[in-house]
Amino acid sequence: MNSSVRLDNNPQISCHSPENINTIRPSIARLVARYGYCTVNLWDTSITSLLLLRNQLGKGQLHVRANSLGLVSVAHNPLEDTKDIDPSKYFSIKTCEHTAHTDGAYLNGFLISEGQAQRIGPPSMVLLQCVQPAEKGGESIIVDAQKILEDLLKYNPEVAEILATPGCASFCRDDQIAFNSAIYEAIPDNRYRIRFRCDNALYVASSRVHEAVQYFCNYYLDNPKYKTTMTLEPRQVLILDNLRVLHGRKKFSGSKLGFKRFLRRTWIVDSTLPTAPKSFIATNQNDCRVFKRFEPYAAIQHDFNPSSPHLKLGIRLPGNLQAVLQSSSLYPFPCSDLKVRK
């Protein structure tokens, strides 16, 4: 048997050879739709195995710290692959705790490439391949933002409505900003997505938003009802629905030879984003430098089969809870009162 599925403590899939990688996509789709994540136990820790898995799931997306294959080293090595960025802004090269967040929360724009407009946003999925775990600590944390939203809509709908109001928050890192956004965003196909960081990259629109975010953090992010903690082992790849779940990491130690924590991360582009307006097609008049900021986050062209059915990603609410948000008067917050949340 070359592949198997387990559902004991964490949803897991095993694939023991590259020849069987194309057989596990339906199982990944089922588990991610149900839990928002799953782990895949591959046959080795090579770059090739990670890329083969990614190619089953979608089109890769670059990152400012990624190599040409779209791979980022998640390791305590602040001098590697930093280019012209400020390394203090990137938790993946530190050993401290990395609180639960969504990747790419600060992305919102367009890229002009060969006369075509490409919308740039947070990735739809995040893949984390464990090559070497930490000597101590470094456990992965996953928080289900769909369960949190369902709970809020049942028992504290005012907080849910504040967090889902356009303009309630902005996210900024280095030269990127998602301005006048929402923490729970409405997206196509009657879905919502979570866009969240709880650090100095988050700017809130009012004291009411600050209180709602504080409630969200205090009552949910460390609540075992919504949180899963796991230790990734070599050959395991953690697949995350970045539209639905938050992920983080506990602090870790271990600098002995052979015990340096090392993971590889890669993103999958969100192919369901609305297309860019035709007015953004490049001409001699609108070839602006602003679009170049998004080049490090472009989609990667590879052999992914676009006819493959999309995975069911994002937050999908039951009809009665969907109606609560749809009936709310979500008037955008004014942007004149933005303040950093500390």
CSV table of C-alpha atoms in Angstrom, one decimal:
chain,number,residue,atom,x,y,z
A,1,MET,CA,0.0,0.0,0.0
A,2,ASN,CA,1.6,3.3,-1.1
A,3,SER,CA,-0.8,5.8,0.6
A,4,SER,CA,-3.0,5.8,3.6
A,5,VAL,CA,-5.2,8.2,5.7
A,6,ARG,CA,-5.3,8.5,9.5
A,7,LEU,CA,-7.8,10.5,11.6
A,8,ASP,CA,-6.7,9.7,15.2
A,9,ASN,CA,-5.2,12.8,16.8
A,10,ASN,CA,-4.5,14.8,13.7
A,11,PRO,CA,-5.6,14.3,10.1
A,12,GLN,CA,-2.7,12.6,8.3
A,13,ILE,CA,-2.0,11.1,4.9
A,14,SER,CA,1.0,9.0,4.0
A,15,CYS,CA,2.5,8.8,0.6
A,16,HIS,CA,5.5,6.5,0.3
A,17,SER,CA,6.7,7.1,-3.3
A,18,PRO,CA,6.6,9.9,-5.9
A,19,GLU,CA,4.7,7.6,-8.3
A,20,ASN,CA,1.7,7.8,-6.0
A,21,ILE,CA,1.7,11.5,-5.3
A,22,ASN,CA,-1.2,12.1,-7.7
A,23,THR,CA,-3.4,9.7,-5.8
A,24,ILE,CA,-3.6,11.6,-2.5
A,25,ARG,CA,-5.1,14.9,-3.7
A,26,PRO,CA,-8.7,13.7,-3.1
A,27,SER,CA,-7.8,12.8,0.5
A,28,ILE,CA,-6.1,16.1,1.0
A,29,ALA,CA,-9.1,17.9,-0.3
A,30,ARG,CA,-11.5,16.1,2.1
A,31,LEU,CA,-9.3,16.6,5.1
A,32,VAL,CA,-8.6,20.3,4.5
A,33,ALA,CA,-12.3,21.0,3.8
A,34,ARG,CA,-13.2,19.3,7.1
A,35,TYR,CA,-10.3,20.5,9.4
A,36,GLY,CA,-8.7,23.4,7.6
A,37,TYR,CA,-5.4,21.6,7.5
A,38,CYS,CA,-3.7,18.2,7.3
A,39,THR,CA,-0.2,16.6,7.4
A,40,VAL,CA,1.3,14.5,4.6
A,41,ASN,CA,4.0,12.0,5.5
A,42,LEU,CA,6.3,11.9,2.4
A,43,TRP,CA,9.1,9.5,1.4
A,44,ASP,CA,11.9,11.9,2.1
A,45,THR,CA,12.8,15.5,3.0
A,46,SER,CA,13.9,16.6,-0.4
A,47,ILE,CA,13.0,19.8,-2.2
A,48,THR,CA,11.7,17.6,-5.1
A,49,SER,CA,9.1,15.9,-2.9
A,50,LEU,CA,7.8,19.2,-1.6
A,51,LEU,CA,7.5,20.6,-5.1
A,52,LEU,CA,5.7,17.4,-6.4
A,53,LEU,CA,3.2,17.8,-3.6
A,54,ARG,CA,2.7,21.5,-4.2
A,55,ASN,CA,2.1,20.9,-7.9
A,56,GLN,CA,-0.8,18.6,-7.0
A,57,LEU,CA,-2.5,21.5,-5.1
A,58,GLY,CA,-2.1,24.6,-7.2
A,59,LYS,CA,0.2,27.2,-8.6
A,60,GLY,CA,3.0,28.3,-6.4
A,61,GLN,CA,3.4,31.9,-5.2
A,62,LEU,CA,6.7,33.7,-4.6
A,63,HIS,CA,7.7,35.6,-1.5
A,64,VAL,CA,10.3,38.3,-1.0
A,65,ARG,CA,12.6,35.8,0.8
A,66,ALA,CA,11.9,32.9,-1.5
A,67,ASN,CA,14.3,31.5,-4.1
A,68,SER,CA,13.3,31.1,-7.7
A,69,LEU,CA,11.3,27.9,-6.8
A,70,GLY,CA,9.2,29.8,-4.3
A,71,LEU,CA,10.8,28.1,-1.3
A,72,VAL,CA,11.6,30.0,1.9
A,73,SER,CA,14.0,28.7,4.6
A,74,VAL,CA,12.4,28.7,8.0
A,75,ALA,CA,15.4,28.6,10.2
A,76,HIS,CA,17.3,30.7,12.8
A,77,ASN,CA,19.7,32.2,10.3
A,78,PRO,CA,19.1,36.0,10.0
A,79,LEU,CA,21.9,36.5,7.5
A,80,GLU,CA,20.5,34.2,4.9
A,81,ASP,CA,18.2,35.3,2.0
A,82,THR,CA,17.4,38.7,3.6
A,83,LYS,CA,18.4,40.7,0.5
A,84,ASP,CA,17.3,44.3,1.1
A,85,ILE,CA,14.7,43.6,3.7
A,86,ASP,CA,14.7,44.4,7.4
A,87,PRO,CA,15.2,41.0,9.0
A,88,SER,CA,13.7,42.1,12.3
A,89,LYS,CA,10.3,42.0,10.7
A,90,TYR,CA,10.4,38.3,9.8
A,91,PHE,CA,9.7,35.8,12.6
A,92,SER,CA,10.6,32.8,10.5
A,93,ILE,CA,14.3,33.6,11.1
A,94,LYS,CA,13.9,34.0,14.9
A,95,THR,CA,13.6,31.5,17.8
A,96,CYS,CA,10.9,33.4,19.7
A,97,GLU,CA,7.3,32.5,19.8
A,98,HIS,CA,5.4,33.4,16.6
A,99,THR,CA,1.8,34.1,17.5
A,100,ALA,CA,-1.1,32.7,15.4
A,101,HIS,CA,-1.5,34.6,12.2
A,102,THR,CA,-2.3,34.2,8.5
A,103,ASP,CA,0.5,34.5,5.9
A,104,GLY,CA,0.6,37.5,3.6
A,105,ALA,CA,-2.0,39.5,5.6
A,106,TYR,CA,-0.2,42.7,4.3
A,107,LEU,CA,-0.7,41.9,0.6
A,108,ASN,CA,-3.3,43.7,-1.5
A,109,GLY,CA,-2.5,45.0,-5.0
A,110,PHE,CA,-1.8,44.3,-8.6
A,111,LEU,CA,1.2,43.2,-10.7
A,112,ILE,CA,1.7,44.1,-14.3
A,113,SER,CA,3.5,41.4,-16.2
A,114,GLU,CA,3.9,41.3,-20.0
A,115,GLY,CA,0.9,43.5,-20.5
A,116,GLN,CA,-1.3,41.4,-18.2
A,117,ALA,CA,-2.7,42.4,-14.8
A,118,GLN,CA,-2.3,39.9,-11.9
A,119,ARG,CA,-4.0,40.4,-8.6
A,120,ILE,CA,-1.7,39.9,-5.6
A,121,GLY,CA,-3.1,38.8,-2.3
A,122,PRO,CA,-2.4,36.4,0.6
A,123,PRO,CA,-1.8,32.8,-0.5
A,124,SER,CA,-4.7,30.4,-0.4
A,125,MET,CA,-2.5,27.7,1.1
A,126,VAL,CA,0.7,27.4,3.1
A,127,LEU,CA,2.9,24.3,3.0
A,128,LEU,CA,5.5,23.7,5.7
A,129,GLN,CA,8.0,20.9,5.2
A,130,CYS,CA,9.9,19.7,8.3
A,131,VAL,CA,13.5,18.8,7.6
A,132,GLN,CA,14.8,19.0,11.1
A,133,PRO,CA,12.7,19.7,14.3
A,134,ALA,CA,14.1,21.8,17.1
A,135,GLU,CA,15.9,20.2,20.0
A,136,LYS,CA,13.3,21.7,22.3
A,137,GLY,CA,10.1,23.5,21.6
A,138,GLY,CA,9.0,24.8,18.2
A,139,GLU,CA,5.7,23.1,18.1
A,140,SER,CA,3.3,24.2,15.4
A,141,ILE,CA,0.0,25.9,16.5
A,142,ILE,CA,-3.2,25.9,14.3
A,143,VAL,CA,-6.3,27.9,15.2
A,144,ASP,CA,-9.6,27.3,13.4
A,145,ALA,CA,-11.0,30.8,12.6
A,146,GLN,CA,-14.1,29.3,11.1
A,147,LYS,CA,-15.1,27.7,14.5
A,148,ILE,CA,-14.3,31.1,16.2
A,149,LEU,CA,-16.6,33.0,13.8
A,150,GLU,CA,-19.4,30.5,14.2
A,151,ASP,CA,-19.1,30.9,18.0
A,152,LEU,CA,-19.1,34.7,17.8
A,153,LEU,CA,-22.1,34.8,15.5
A,154,LYS,CA,-24.1,32.6,18.0
A,155,TYR,CA,-23.0,34.3,21.3
A,156,ASN,CA,-21.4,37.6,20.5
A,157,PRO,CA,-22.5,38.8,17.1
A,158,GLU,CA,-21.5,42.4,17.7
A,159,VAL,CA,-17.9,41.4,17.9
A,160,ALA,CA,-18.3,39.3,14.7
A,161,GLU,CA,-19.8,42.2,12.9
A,162,ILE,CA,-17.0,44.6,13.9
A,163,LEU,CA,-14.3,42.2,12.8
A,164,ALA,CA,-16.2,41.7,9.4
A,165,THR,CA,-16.6,45.4,8.7
A,166,PRO,CA,-14.6,46.7,5.8
A,167,GLY,CA,-12.0,49.2,6.9
A,168,CYS,CA,-11.8,47.9,10.5
A,169,ALA,CA,-8.1,47.1,10.1
A,170,SER,CA,-5.0,47.5,8.0
A,171,PHE,CA,-1.9,45.4,7.9
A,172,CYS,CA,1.5,46.8,7.1
A,173,ARG,CA,5.0,45.2,6.7
A,174,ASP,CA,8.0,46.7,5.1
A,175,ASP,CA,6.8,48.2,1.7
A,176,GLN,CA,3.5,46.3,1.7
A,177,ILE,CA,0.1,47.4,3.1
A,178,ALA,CA,-3.4,46.0,3.0
A,179,PHE,CA,-5.2,49.2,3.7
A,180,ASN,CA,-8.8,49.5,5.0
A,181,SER,CA,-9.3,45.8,5.1
A,182,ALA,CA,-11.4,43.5,7.4
A,183,ILE,CA,-10.3,40.7,9.7
A,184,TYR,CA,-13.1,38.5,8.4
A,185,GLU,CA,-13.4,39.4,4.7
A,186,ALA,CA,-16.2,38.4,2.4
A,187,ILE,CA,-14.8,36.7,-0.7
A,188,PRO,CA,-16.4,35.0,-3.8
A,189,ASP,CA,-18.8,32.0,-3.6
A,190,ASN,CA,-20.4,33.1,-0.3
A,191,ARG,CA,-17.2,32.5,1.7
A,192,TYR,CA,-15.2,34.5,4.2
A,193,ARG,CA,-11.5,34.5,4.8
A,194,ILE,CA,-9.5,35.4,7.8
A,195,ARG,CA,-6.7,38.0,7.5
A,196,PHE,CA,-4.9,38.5,10.7
A,197,ARG,CA,-1.7,39.3,12.6
A,198,CYS,CA,-1.6,40.4,16.3
A,199,ASP,CA,1.6,42.4,16.4
A,200,ASN,CA,2.7,45.9,15.4
A,201,ALA,CA,1.8,45.2,11.7
A,202,LEU,CA,-1.9,45.5,12.7
A,203,TYR,CA,-3.5,49.0,12.7
A,204,VAL,CA,-7.1,49.3,13.9
A,205,ALA,CA,-9.7,51.9,13.0
A,206,SER,CA,-11.2,52.7,16.4
A,207,SER,CA,-11.3,51.8,20.0
A,208,ARG,CA,-14.3,49.5,19.3
A,209,VAL,CA,-12.1,47.5,16.9
A,210,HIS,CA,-9.3,47.4,19.4
A,211,GLU,CA,-11.7,45.9,22.0
A,212,ALA,CA,-13.0,43.4,19.5
A,213,VAL,CA,-9.5,42.3,18.6
A,214,GLN,CA,-8.6,42.0,22.2
A,215,TYR,CA,-11.6,39.8,22.8
A,216,PHE,CA,-10.7,37.7,19.8
A,217,CYS,CA,-7.2,37.2,21.1
A,218,ASN,CA,-8.0,36.7,24.8
A,219,TYR,CA,-10.9,34.3,24.5
A,220,TYR,CA,-10.0,32.2,21.4
A,221,LEU,CA,-6.4,32.1,20.3
A,222,ASP,CA,-5.2,30.0,23.2
A,223,ASN,CA,-8.4,28.2,23.7
A,224,PRO,CA,-7.9,24.4,23.3
A,225,LYS,CA,-11.5,24.2,21.8
A,226,TYR,CA,-10.2,26.0,18.7
A,227,LYS,CA,-6.4,25.3,18.8
A,228,THR,CA,-4.3,22.3,17.8
A,229,THR,CA,-0.7,21.9,18.8
A,230,MET,CA,1.6,19.4,17.0
A,231,THR,CA,5.3,18.6,16.6
A,232,LEU,CA,6.2,18.1,13.0
A,233,GLU,CA,8.7,15.3,12.3
A,234,PRO,CA,11.1,15.0,9.4
A,235,ARG,CA,9.4,14.1,6.1
A,236,GLN,CA,6.1,15.6,7.3
A,237,VAL,CA,4.5,18.5,5.4
A,238,LEU,CA,1.8,20.6,7.1
A,239,ILE,CA,-0.8,21.8,4.6
A,240,LEU,CA,-2.8,24.9,5.8
A,241,ASP,CA,-5.9,26.6,4.4
A,242,ASN,CA,-4.6,30.1,4.8
A,243,LEU,CA,-8.1,31.5,4.2
A,244,ARG,CA,-9.5,29.6,7.2
A,245,VAL,CA,-6.9,28.8,9.8
A,246,LEU,CA,-4.3,30.8,11.7
A,247,HIS,CA,-0.9,29.2,12.4
A,248,GLY,CA,2.0,29.9,14.6
A,249,ARG,CA,4.9,28.4,16.5
A,250,LYS,CA,6.1,28.1,20.1
A,251,LYS,CA,9.6,29.4,20.9
A,252,PHE,CA,12.4,26.9,20.5
A,253,SER,CA,16.0,26.3,21.3
A,254,GLY,CA,18.8,24.0,20.1
A,255,SER,CA,21.9,25.0,18.3
A,256,LYS,CA,23.9,21.8,18.5
A,257,LEU,CA,25.2,20.3,15.3
A,258,GLY,CA,22.4,18.4,13.7
A,259,PHE,CA,19.8,20.0,15.9
A,260,LYS,CA,19.1,23.3,14.2
A,261,ARG,CA,15.4,23.6,13.5
A,262,PHE,CA,14.9,23.8,9.7
A,263,LEU,CA,11.7,23.9,7.7
A,264,ARG,CA,10.9,24.8,4.1
A,265,ARG,CA,7.8,26.9,3.4
A,266,THR,CA,6.0,27.5,0.1
A,267,TRP,CA,2.8,29.3,-0.8
A,268,ILE,CA,0.0,28.5,-3.2
A,269,VAL,CA,-1.6,31.4,-5.0
A,270,ASP,CA,-5.3,32.2,-4.4
A,271,SER,CA,-6.7,31.5,-7.9
A,272,THR,CA,-10.2,32.6,-6.8
A,273,LEU,CA,-9.3,36.3,-6.3
A,274,PRO,CA,-11.4,38.6,-8.6
A,275,THR,CA,-9.6,39.4,-11.8
A,276,ALA,CA,-7.8,42.8,-12.0
A,277,PRO,CA,-9.8,45.6,-13.7
A,278,LYS,CA,-9.1,46.0,-17.4
A,279,SER,CA,-7.9,49.6,-16.6
A,280,PHE,CA,-4.9,48.0,-15.0
A,281,ILE,CA,-3.6,46.6,-18.2
A,282,ALA,CA,-0.1,48.1,-18.8
A,283,THR,CA,0.3,50.9,-21.3
A,284,ASN,CA,3.0,53.4,-21.7
A,285,GLN,CA,0.9,55.7,-19.5
A,286,ASN,CA,0.4,53.5,-16.5
A,287,ASP,CA,3.7,51.6,-16.3
A,288,CYS,CA,4.2,52.7,-12.7
A,289,ARG,CA,6.9,51.7,-10.2
A,290,VAL,CA,4.1,50.9,-7.6
A,291,PHE,CA,3.4,47.6,-9.4
A,292,LYS,CA,7.1,46.5,-9.0
A,293,ARG,CA,6.5,46.2,-5.3
A,294,PHE,CA,4.4,43.1,-6.0
A,295,GLU,CA,6.9,41.3,-8.2
A,296,PRO,CA,8.4,39.3,-5.3
A,297,TYR,CA,4.9,37.9,-4.7
A,298,ALA,CA,4.0,36.8,-8.2
A,299,ALA,CA,2.6,33.4,-9.2
A,300,ILE,CA,5.0,30.8,-10.3
A,301,GLN,CA,4.5,29.2,-13.7
A,302,HIS,CA,4.7,25.4,-13.6
A,303,ASP,CA,2.9,22.2,-14.7
A,304,PHE,CA,-0.1,22.4,-12.4
A,305,ASN,CA,-3.2,21.2,-14.3
A,306,PRO,CA,-5.7,24.0,-14.2
A,307,SER,CA,-8.5,21.6,-15.0
A,308,SER,CA,-8.1,20.0,-11.6
A,309,PRO,CA,-11.1,20.9,-9.4
A,310,HIS,CA,-10.5,23.6,-6.8
A,311,LEU,CA,-10.1,22.6,-3.2
A,312,LYS,CA,-12.9,23.9,-0.9
A,313,LEU,CA,-11.0,26.5,0.9
A,314,GLY,CA,-12.1,29.4,3.1
A,315,ILE,CA,-14.8,29.9,5.8
A,316,ARG,CA,-18.2,28.5,4.8
A,317,LEU,CA,-20.9,29.3,7.3
A,318,PRO,CA,-24.1,27.4,7.8
A,319,GLY,CA,-27.1,29.3,6.2
A,320,ASN,CA,-28.5,30.6,9.5
A,321,LEU,CA,-25.2,32.1,10.5
A,322,GLN,CA,-24.4,33.4,7.0
A,323,ALA,CA,-27.7,35.3,7.2
A,324,VAL,CA,-26.6,37.1,10.4
A,325,LEU,CA,-23.7,38.7,8.6
A,326,GLN,CA,-25.6,39.3,5.4
A,327,SER,CA,-28.3,41.1,7.3
A,328,SER,CA,-25.9,43.3,9.3
A,329,SER,CA,-25.3,46.9,8.3
A,330,LEU,CA,-21.5,46.7,7.8
A,331,TYR,CA,-20.8,50.3,7.1
A,332,PRO,CA,-17.0,50.9,6.4
A,333,PHE,CA,-15.0,52.4,9.2
A,334,PRO,CA,-13.5,55.8,8.4
A,335,CYS,CA,-9.8,55.7,7.9
A,336,SER,CA,-9.0,58.9,9.8
A,337,ASP,CA,-8.6,57.2,13.2
A,338,LEU,CA,-6.2,54.4,12.3
A,339,LYS,CA,-3.9,53.5,15.2
A,340,VAL,CA,-1.4,50.8,15.8
A,341,ARG,CA,-2.4,48.0,18.1
A,342,LYS,CA,0.3,47.3,20.7
